[in-house]
Every structure is written in C-alpha cells, then in structure tokens.
C-alpha cells in the first residue's frame, strides 16, 4: 500500500505549489500580451526590456557583492542574450496574429527541439518512452495548426498560420536558449548567468527598440489599461526567470514540465469562462494529445534521475576508495622513505664506525712499526 503521509511531504507540497505558481505566471504573461494586442500595442521587445533590467540590477548587485571572477567567457552571454531576446520577441509577436491557446500549445515545440540539441551537443541519450512522448506531442501540435486554419475567424488572430510559424520559430530559439543555460549553469554559476543574461538582454533589447519599436512607443497612449498589462508582463517574467532554478533544484525537470503543462489548461479555462470565447473542438483533442505526450515524456525522468543518482553514488564511492588507496600508498611511501633513510643512516654509521676502527688500528700499527725501527 502507498503511504500517503510519506508521499505528501512538505517538499512535495511546496514543489506542487511552486509549480502551479510558475504555471500561473506563464499564463499571466500570455494574457498580458493578448490584452496589449487587443489594444493595438505592438511592442514585444519593449515588454521584455524591463524584465532584463530587473535581472541585471538584482542579480548583478549580488554578483558585485560576491566579487568573484567570471566562470565563463563574457561573449557566451552575449550570444545567449541575443537568442533569448529574439525568442521572446517572436513569441510575443505571435499574439498579434494567432490565439493565446495556440501560443500556449505550440510553445511545447521547444521540448523536441531541446531533445535534439542536447543529443547533438550535450551527448544526452533518451529512452524510447521519451521519443514516443515527443511523437505524441508533435501530433498534437499539428492538430493545433489545423484547428487555427479551420477556425480562423474564431481563433482570436488576424493570420493564424503566420502566428503559429512565429511561435514555432520562437520555441526553437527558446530550446537553444535553454540548452545554453543548462550548459552554463553546470559549468558556471546561476547568479552569474542571470545577471549577464539580464545585462546583455537589456542592451540588445534597447538597440532593437531604438530601431524597430521607436515609433510604436511614441504612438502608445499610456493609460492605466495599457500600463497594467505592460508592466505586469515584465514582473511576471522576472519572477518566472527567478523561481525556475528553485523548482529545478527542489523537484527536478519532471515537476517543472508537468507544472507548466497546466498553464495550457488555465489558459483554456480562463478563455472559456472569463472571456466567454468559443474554442474549436480540435483544441481539446490537441490539448489531450500534448498532455499525454508530455506525461509519457516526463514519465521516464524518475528512472533516469535514479540511475544518475546511482552513478553519482558509485562515482563518489569510487573516488573515496581511490582517495583511501592514495592515502595508504602515501603512508606506505612515507614509511618506505623513512626506512630507507634509517637504513642509509645506519649504513653511514656502520661505515663511520668501521672507518674509525680502521683508523685506530692503522695508528696502533704505525706506532708499533716506529717502535721496532727505533
């Protein structure tokens, strides 16, 4: 029987709560972008600019307080900042053309993209269960695209197919960003990553805003209805960027993927009951397919984490064994050196004493010869 007291631990409850908090943050960013699109505000880079500024100020202050040397080359963060800025730009831009539900579901394209990139560059191996989950997810994504084409006049966008392509492109860039972050977190530092991602992200965003969105910002009438979703998006993104590493450290990638999956559910529920919008029946079928695919994909993480933990434990035990052997070898080496030094000293003493005796005997022989000559 399952011990529910052991299952519903404090760590599990906190992980579930934090996961749903992150899921709601993603949902809130989606609705903020959708609300701005309805008001005719088209400034996706400007929406993310404040998020990067907050990251650079908060985590940069912590990094300056630590006064530690950089653990990764600065130009790695420049490339990462560029990829992350353009990923946010494409996904937020997609809200001008397609529905929020399509953006939420098509954003799952980053999962097979991450698998491919980690397999190529990080040499990560995946089991057949994960591959099957990805296939089911892709089937759901295809249904979303056909659903938008079928219900274009009800999907909440002017050009659903263009919006879907923008989301897929943005999700691919998100995958590149996530794989790069995984590499930098393992080889550098989380605070360093967040601070430099915010710094270079803010610089790149400012340059892009001055070129692309300068006229758009001038034409915006900053009312309370426009300012609230604009700054709410940046705050939600900052909190999301900050708390994702906490959930990863506490519960792992399985909890994160399953928790973010519910953001699609929250989006559909809010769209139906709060906005009284009609949802095409293929959305529900696509959502079920994506949900099942993600569950299949995430189902193998427990065994993989356990195997990685076992390998780590074996590596730790092996290193301890090697350390013990090295210690014994060092002690034996010291004893051998000590004994050899003692042997050399005793030999030197013997040679000295024997040499002394020979000298005394030679002196006595010399005296006897002199006596005989006399």
Tab-separated table of C-alpha atoms in Angstrom:
chain	number	residue	atom	x	y	z
A	1	UNK	CA	0.000	0.000	0.000
A	2	UNK	CA	1.043	3.613	-0.634
A	3	UNK	CA	1.996	5.556	2.465
A	4	UNK	CA	0.243	8.881	1.842
A	5	UNK	CA	1.894	10.542	4.839
A	6	UNK	CA	5.252	9.718	3.337
A	7	UNK	CA	4.111	10.832	-0.132
A	8	UNK	CA	2.525	14.148	0.880
A	9	UNK	CA	5.659	15.525	2.423
A	10	UNK	CA	6.357	19.219	2.893
A	11	UNK	CA	8.802	19.131	-0.008
A	12	UNK	CA	6.159	17.626	-2.311
A	13	UNK	CA	3.519	20.188	-1.339
A	14	UNK	CA	5.917	23.100	-1.722
A	15	UNK	CA	7.022	21.751	-5.110
A	16	UNK	CA	3.416	21.435	-6.297
A	17	UNK	CA	2.569	24.925	-5.060
A	18	UNK	CA	5.641	26.487	-6.643
A	19	UNK	CA	4.980	24.624	-9.894
A	20	UNK	CA	1.438	25.999	-10.108
A	21	UNK	CA	2.761	29.456	-9.245
A	22	UNK	CA	5.132	29.266	-12.238
A	23	UNK	CA	2.314	27.933	-14.392
A	24	UNK	CA	0.107	30.886	-13.494
A	25	UNK	CA	2.984	33.266	-14.211
A	26	UNK	CA	3.278	31.876	-17.745
A	27	UNK	CA	-0.479	32.126	-18.171
A	28	UNK	CA	-0.451	35.732	-16.941
A	29	UNK	CA	2.256	36.692	-19.457
A	30	UNK	CA	0.146	35.195	-22.210
A	31	UNK	CA	-2.972	37.097	-21.220
A	32	UNK	CA	-0.959	40.311	-20.760
A	33	UNK	CA	0.385	40.033	-24.298
A	34	UNK	CA	-3.066	39.169	-25.634
A	35	UNK	CA	-4.592	42.179	-23.869
A	36	UNK	CA	-1.939	44.517	-25.268
A	37	UNK	CA	-2.526	43.096	-28.756
A	38	UNK	CA	-6.254	43.832	-28.450
A	39	UNK	CA	-5.416	47.460	-27.571
A	40	UNK	CA	-3.249	47.752	-30.666
A	41	UNK	CA	0.050	47.871	-28.746
A	42	UNK	CA	2.711	46.058	-30.746
A	43	UNK	CA	5.973	46.374	-28.802
A	44	UNK	CA	7.166	42.855	-27.917
A	45	UNK	CA	10.809	43.830	-27.299
A	46	UNK	CA	9.752	46.674	-25.005
A	47	UNK	CA	7.675	44.246	-22.943
A	48	UNK	CA	10.738	42.102	-22.208
A	49	UNK	CA	13.134	45.039	-21.728
A	50	UNK	CA	12.087	45.754	-18.131
A	51	UNK	CA	12.484	42.067	-17.259
A	52	UNK	CA	16.128	42.105	-18.386
A	53	UNK	CA	16.756	45.331	-16.495
A	54	UNK	CA	15.382	43.792	-13.287
A	55	UNK	CA	17.521	40.677	-13.760
A	56	UNK	CA	20.694	42.710	-14.300
A	57	UNK	CA	20.053	45.012	-11.326
A	58	UNK	CA	19.032	42.357	-8.797
A	59	UNK	CA	21.449	39.557	-9.691
A	60	UNK	CA	24.175	41.965	-10.788
A	61	UNK	CA	24.128	43.511	-7.312
A	62	UNK	CA	24.554	40.069	-5.759
A	63	UNK	CA	27.427	39.329	-8.118
A	64	UNK	CA	29.163	42.621	-7.315
A	65	UNK	CA	28.772	41.893	-3.608
A	66	UNK	CA	30.429	38.497	-4.058
A	67	UNK	CA	33.313	39.938	-6.112
A	68	UNK	CA	34.001	36.634	-7.810
A	69	UNK	CA	35.817	36.114	-11.079
A	70	UNK	CA	33.831	35.097	-14.149
A	71	UNK	CA	33.473	31.362	-14.646
A	72	UNK	CA	32.502	31.624	-18.335
A	73	UNK	CA	33.554	33.835	-21.226
A	74	UNK	CA	31.544	37.047	-21.491
A	75	UNK	CA	30.751	36.570	-25.201
A	76	UNK	CA	28.840	33.378	-24.394
A	77	UNK	CA	26.362	35.538	-22.506
A	78	UNK	CA	26.152	37.972	-25.430
A	79	UNK	CA	25.073	35.153	-27.765
A	80	UNK	CA	22.654	33.800	-25.156
A	81	UNK	CA	21.165	37.249	-24.608
A	82	UNK	CA	20.614	37.714	-28.355
A	83	UNK	CA	18.907	34.325	-28.714
A	84	UNK	CA	16.711	34.890	-25.647
A	85	UNK	CA	15.648	38.386	-26.742
A	86	UNK	CA	14.650	37.201	-30.214
A	87	UNK	CA	12.814	34.183	-28.775
A	88	UNK	CA	10.725	36.451	-26.567
A	89	UNK	CA	10.197	38.832	-29.487
A	90	UNK	CA	8.860	36.135	-31.834
A	91	UNK	CA	6.559	34.530	-29.265
A	92	UNK	CA	5.109	37.857	-28.087
A	93	UNK	CA	4.795	39.000	-31.714
A	94	UNK	CA	2.730	35.893	-32.452
A	95	UNK	CA	-0.081	37.204	-30.230
A	96	UNK	CA	-0.754	39.798	-32.963
A	97	UNK	CA	-1.728	37.035	-35.377
A	98	UNK	CA	-2.969	33.947	-33.509
A	99	UNK	CA	-4.820	32.959	-30.369
A	100	UNK	CA	-3.410	32.643	-26.862
A	101	UNK	CA	-4.333	28.946	-26.771
A	102	UNK	CA	-2.307	28.243	-29.892
A	103	UNK	CA	0.677	30.125	-28.487
A	104	UNK	CA	0.497	28.126	-25.256
A	105	UNK	CA	0.261	24.765	-27.001
A	106	UNK	CA	2.687	25.416	-29.851
A	107	UNK	CA	5.264	26.642	-27.361
A	108	UNK	CA	5.653	22.967	-26.409
A	109	UNK	CA	7.626	22.573	-29.646
A	110	UNK	CA	10.660	23.522	-27.566
A	111	UNK	CA	10.639	20.026	-25.996
A	112	UNK	CA	11.583	18.004	-29.107
A	113	UNK	CA	13.941	20.824	-30.082
A	114	UNK	CA	15.681	20.583	-26.702
A	115	UNK	CA	15.957	16.823	-27.067
A	116	UNK	CA	17.601	17.149	-30.474
A	117	UNK	CA	20.043	19.849	-29.354
A	118	UNK	CA	21.018	18.064	-26.140
A	119	UNK	CA	21.525	14.836	-28.086
A	120	UNK	CA	23.809	16.562	-30.590
A	121	UNK	CA	25.773	18.948	-28.352
A	122	UNK	CA	25.485	17.575	-24.806
A	123	UNK	CA	25.506	13.878	-25.830
A	124	UNK	CA	22.329	13.166	-23.853
A	125	UNK	CA	20.706	9.811	-24.564
A	126	UNK	CA	16.914	9.357	-24.477
A	127	UNK	CA	14.874	6.225	-23.989
A	128	UNK	CA	12.140	5.068	-26.350
A	129	UNK	CA	9.481	6.227	-23.891
A	130	UNK	CA	10.628	9.841	-24.228
A	131	UNK	CA	10.776	9.584	-28.012
A	132	UNK	CA	7.222	8.223	-28.065
A	133	UNK	CA	6.087	11.140	-25.889
A	134	UNK	CA	7.643	13.628	-28.309
A	135	UNK	CA	5.858	11.984	-31.269
A	136	UNK	CA	2.509	12.319	-29.497
A	137	UNK	CA	3.288	15.981	-28.690
A	138	UNK	CA	4.116	16.738	-32.319
A	139	UNK	CA	0.841	15.105	-33.386
A	140	UNK	CA	-0.984	17.435	-31.005
A	141	UNK	CA	0.866	20.447	-32.402
A	142	UNK	CA	-0.197	19.524	-35.924
A	143	UNK	CA	-3.809	19.432	-34.768
A	144	UNK	CA	-3.446	22.911	-33.285
A	145	UNK	CA	-2.282	24.288	-36.642
A	146	UNK	CA	-5.201	22.689	-38.497
A	147	UNK	CA	-7.562	23.900	-35.786
A	148	UNK	CA	-6.435	27.512	-36.267
A	149	UNK	CA	-6.887	27.231	-40.039
A	150	UNK	CA	-10.290	25.609	-39.584
A	151	UNK	CA	-11.495	28.190	-37.057
A	152	UNK	CA	-9.564	31.235	-38.221
A	153	UNK	CA	-12.429	33.649	-37.667
A	154	UNK	CA	-12.864	32.458	-34.073
A	155	UNK	CA	-9.261	31.877	-33.058
A	156	UNK	CA	-8.623	35.463	-31.963
A	157	UNK	CA	-5.998	36.360	-34.590
A	158	UNK	CA	-5.793	38.018	-37.981
A	159	UNK	CA	-3.384	35.486	-39.530
A	160	UNK	CA	-3.318	32.235	-37.502
A	161	UNK	CA	-0.862	30.380	-39.739
A	162	UNK	CA	1.670	33.220	-39.597
A	163	UNK	CA	1.260	33.388	-35.830
A	164	UNK	CA	1.777	29.642	-35.491
A	165	UNK	CA	5.010	29.810	-37.509
A	166	UNK	CA	6.263	32.659	-35.306
A	167	UNK	CA	5.565	30.604	-32.184
A	168	UNK	CA	7.374	27.561	-33.575
A	169	UNK	CA	10.382	29.723	-34.513
A	170	UNK	CA	10.364	31.334	-31.063
A	171	UNK	CA	10.063	27.942	-29.368
A	172	UNK	CA	13.085	26.722	-31.335
A	173	UNK	CA	15.096	29.718	-30.112
A	174	UNK	CA	13.832	29.005	-26.585
A	175	UNK	CA	15.241	25.497	-26.957
A	176	UNK	CA	18.640	26.894	-27.973
A	177	UNK	CA	18.495	29.268	-25.010
A	178	UNK	CA	17.538	26.507	-22.573
A	179	UNK	CA	20.309	24.163	-23.724
A	180	UNK	CA	22.828	27.012	-23.473
A	181	UNK	CA	21.591	27.856	-19.982
A	182	UNK	CA	21.885	24.202	-18.968
A	183	UNK	CA	25.489	24.163	-20.139
A	184	UNK	CA	26.335	27.451	-18.392
A	185	UNK	CA	24.606	26.500	-15.129
A	186	UNK	CA	26.581	23.265	-14.972
A	187	UNK	CA	29.876	24.940	-15.844
A	188	UNK	CA	29.453	28.463	-14.452
A	189	UNK	CA	27.128	29.990	-11.837
A	190	UNK	CA	23.369	30.669	-11.681
A	191	UNK	CA	23.729	34.224	-10.356
A	192	UNK	CA	26.356	34.997	-12.982
A	193	UNK	CA	24.075	33.586	-15.677
A	194	UNK	CA	21.042	35.631	-14.587
A	195	UNK	CA	22.989	38.874	-14.156
A	196	UNK	CA	24.756	38.718	-17.532
A	197	UNK	CA	21.649	37.452	-19.311
A	198	UNK	CA	19.837	40.489	-17.926
A	199	UNK	CA	22.676	42.878	-18.782
A	200	UNK	CA	23.209	41.850	-22.400
A	201	UNK	CA	19.496	41.172	-22.878
A	202	UNK	CA	18.739	44.747	-21.815
A	203	UNK	CA	21.431	46.172	-24.118
A	204	UNK	CA	20.262	44.161	-27.139
A	205	UNK	CA	16.630	44.991	-26.385
A	206	UNK	CA	17.424	48.721	-26.159
A	207	UNK	CA	19.178	48.623	-29.553
A	208	UNK	CA	16.294	46.722	-31.128
A	209	UNK	CA	13.718	49.068	-29.599
A	210	UNK	CA	15.527	52.121	-30.996
A	211	UNK	CA	15.474	50.581	-34.482
A	212	UNK	CA	12.178	48.687	-34.687
A	213	UNK	CA	9.787	49.913	-31.989
A	214	UNK	CA	10.678	53.587	-31.569
A	215	UNK	CA	7.633	54.878	-33.442
A	216	UNK	CA	5.390	52.298	-31.804
A	217	UNK	CA	6.328	53.505	-28.319
A	218	UNK	CA	5.677	57.134	-29.299
A	219	UNK	CA	2.175	56.274	-30.515
A	220	UNK	CA	1.167	54.441	-27.317
A	221	UNK	CA	-1.290	56.319	-25.092
A	222	UNK	CA	-0.190	55.281	-21.602
A	223	UNK	CA	-3.455	54.778	-19.814
A	224	UNK	CA	-3.961	52.548	-16.785
A	225	UNK	CA	-5.457	49.871	-19.014
A	226	UNK	CA	-2.289	49.796	-21.142
A	227	UNK	CA	0.303	50.239	-18.379
A	228	UNK	CA	-1.022	47.477	-16.115
A	229	UNK	CA	-0.600	44.547	-18.578
A	230	UNK	CA	2.653	46.077	-19.897
A	231	UNK	CA	4.425	46.211	-16.530
A	232	UNK	CA	2.609	43.105	-15.307
A	233	UNK	CA	4.193	41.113	-18.120
A	234	UNK	CA	7.708	42.242	-17.129
A	235	UNK	CA	7.155	41.486	-13.447
A	236	UNK	CA	5.746	38.024	-14.205
A	237	UNK	CA	8.696	37.248	-16.490
A	238	UNK	CA	11.179	38.363	-13.834
A	239	UNK	CA	9.550	36.139	-11.208
A	240	UNK	CA	9.452	33.230	-13.644
A	241	UNK	CA	13.153	33.580	-14.518
A	242	UNK	CA	13.995	33.765	-10.817
A	243	UNK	CA	11.976	30.816	-9.482
A	244	UNK	CA	12.534	28.235	-12.224
A	245	UNK	CA	16.000	27.271	-10.851
A	246	UNK	CA	14.459	26.858	-7.381
A	247	UNK	CA	11.923	24.300	-8.635
A	248	UNK	CA	14.570	22.517	-10.676
A	249	UNK	CA	16.759	22.166	-7.607
A	250	UNK	CA	13.868	21.080	-5.400
A	251	UNK	CA	11.876	18.699	-7.615
A	252	UNK	CA	13.676	18.306	-10.927
A	253	UNK	CA	12.678	18.749	-14.540
A	254	UNK	CA	9.707	16.376	-14.340
A	255	UNK	CA	7.838	18.579	-11.898
A	256	UNK	CA	8.674	21.676	-13.946
A	257	UNK	CA	7.408	20.200	-17.233
A	258	UNK	CA	4.216	18.841	-15.688
A	259	UNK	CA	3.580	22.079	-13.818
A	260	UNK	CA	3.994	24.252	-16.906
A	261	UNK	CA	1.662	21.907	-18.759
A	262	UNK	CA	-1.197	23.181	-16.596
A	263	UNK	CA	-0.657	26.697	-17.981
A	264	UNK	CA	-2.421	25.497	-21.145
A	265	UNK	CA	-5.309	24.286	-19.018
A	266	UNK	CA	-5.512	27.589	-17.144
A	267	UNK	CA	-5.490	29.462	-20.486
A	268	UNK	CA	-8.365	27.420	-21.928
A	269	UNK	CA	-10.409	27.636	-18.720
A	270	UNK	CA	-9.958	31.395	-18.409
A	271	UNK	CA	-10.691	31.898	-22.089
A	272	UNK	CA	-13.943	29.961	-21.877
A	273	UNK	CA	-15.323	31.236	-18.560
A	274	UNK	CA	-13.829	34.731	-18.208
A	275	UNK	CA	-13.838	35.900	-21.846
A	276	UNK	CA	-16.797	33.732	-22.983
A	277	UNK	CA	-14.938	32.823	-26.173
A	278	UNK	CA	-15.668	29.759	-28.239
A	279	UNK	CA	-12.936	27.134	-28.547
A	280	UNK	CA	-12.775	24.790	-31.511
A	281	UNK	CA	-13.254	21.125	-30.617
A	282	UNK	CA	-9.852	20.250	-32.077
A	283	UNK	CA	-8.236	22.348	-29.349
A	284	UNK	CA	-9.408	19.878	-26.720
A	285	UNK	CA	-8.168	16.910	-28.756
A	286	UNK	CA	-4.834	18.669	-29.314
A	287	UNK	CA	-4.576	19.529	-25.630
A	288	UNK	CA	-5.196	15.904	-24.638
A	289	UNK	CA	-2.558	14.741	-27.136
A	290	UNK	CA	0.017	17.247	-25.857
A	291	UNK	CA	-0.821	16.399	-22.234
A	292	UNK	CA	-0.475	12.658	-22.832
A	293	UNK	CA	2.749	13.190	-24.767
A	294	UNK	CA	4.264	15.319	-22.017
A	295	UNK	CA	3.278	12.787	-19.363
A	296	UNK	CA	4.875	9.992	-21.391
A	297	UNK	CA	7.946	12.154	-21.942
A	298	UNK	CA	8.255	13.087	-18.270
A	299	UNK	CA	7.474	9.587	-17.011
A	300	UNK	CA	10.995	8.309	-17.613
A	301	UNK	CA	12.706	11.055	-15.631
A	302	UNK	CA	12.316	9.247	-12.334
A	303	UNK	CA	14.248	6.207	-13.520
A	304	UNK	CA	16.793	8.398	-15.260
A	305	UNK	CA	17.288	10.537	-12.157
A	306	UNK	CA	17.651	7.395	-10.049
A	307	UNK	CA	20.190	5.931	-12.449
A	308	UNK	CA	22.097	9.222	-12.490
A	309	UNK	CA	21.994	9.238	-8.694
A	310	UNK	CA	23.258	5.662	-8.575
A	311	UNK	CA	26.040	6.529	-10.982
A	312	UNK	CA	26.894	9.552	-8.884
A	313	UNK	CA	26.911	7.447	-5.711
A	314	UNK	CA	29.118	4.874	-7.383
A	315	UNK	CA	31.410	7.629	-8.547
A	316	UNK	CA	31.540	9.057	-5.036
A	317	UNK	CA	32.301	5.659	-3.519
A	318	UNK	CA	34.906	5.025	-6.203
A	319	UNK	CA	36.550	8.374	-5.528
A	320	UNK	CA	36.538	7.660	-1.794
A	321	UNK	CA	38.115	4.277	-2.472
A	322	UNK	CA	40.725	5.902	-4.668
A	323	UNK	CA	41.399	8.518	-2.001
A	324	UNK	CA	41.819	5.826	0.637
A	325	UNK	CA	44.171	3.888	-1.626
A	326	UNK	CA	46.076	7.064	-2.355
A	327	UNK	CA	46.313	7.730	1.380
A	328	UNK	CA	47.580	4.255	2.095
A	329	UNK	CA	50.049	4.495	-0.760
A	330	UNK	CA	51.246	7.811	0.591
A	331	UNK	CA	51.685	6.342	4.059
A	332	UNK	CA	53.470	3.281	2.698
A	333	UNK	CA	55.607	5.540	0.568
A	334	UNK	CA	56.443	7.606	3.632
A	335	UNK	CA	57.299	4.518	5.635
A	336	UNK	CA	59.475	3.222	2.812
A	337	UNK	CA	61.250	6.516	2.501
A	338	UNK	CA	61.665	6.687	6.269
A	339	UNK	CA	63.005	3.158	6.465
A	340	UNK	CA	65.353	3.802	3.564
A	341	UNK	CA	66.580	6.935	5.298
A	342	UNK	CA	67.064	4.966	8.516
A	343	UNK	CA	68.867	2.270	6.542
A	344	UNK	CA	71.100	4.852	4.914
A	345	UNK	CA	71.818	6.414	8.282
A	346	UNK	CA	72.619	3.057	9.878
A	347	UNK	CA	74.847	2.183	6.941
A	348	UNK	CA	76.540	5.526	7.263
A	349	UNK	CA	77.030	4.958	10.992
A	350	UNK	CA	78.421	1.481	10.358
A	351	UNK	CA	80.779	2.833	7.734
A	352	UNK	CA	81.820	5.625	10.044
A	353	UNK	CA	82.368	3.301	12.993
A	354	UNK	CA	84.234	0.759	10.865
A	355	UNK	CA	86.253	3.544	9.316
A	356	UNK	CA	87.044	4.789	12.818
A	357	UNK	CA	88.174	1.371	13.920
A	358	UNK	CA	90.365	1.028	10.836
A	359	UNK	CA	91.949	4.401	11.571
A	360	UNK	CA	92.669	3.443	15.183
A	361	UNK	CA	94.132	0.112	14.084
A	362	UNK	CA	96.316	1.853	11.471
A	363	UNK	CA	97.545	4.312	14.090
A	364	UNK	CA	98.452	1.493	16.504
A	365	UNK	CA	100.224	-0.408	13.702
A	366	UNK	CA	102.150	2.694	12.812
A	367	UNK	CA	103.266	3.167	16.417
A	368	UNK	CA	104.467	-0.487	16.615
A	369	UNK	CA	106.483	-0.067	13.392
A	370	UNK	CA	108.105	3.075	14.749
A	371	UNK	CA	108.983	1.236	17.983
A	372	UNK	CA	110.567	-1.617	16.064
A	373	UNK	CA	112.624	0.790	13.884
A	374	UNK	CA	113.918	2.516	16.940
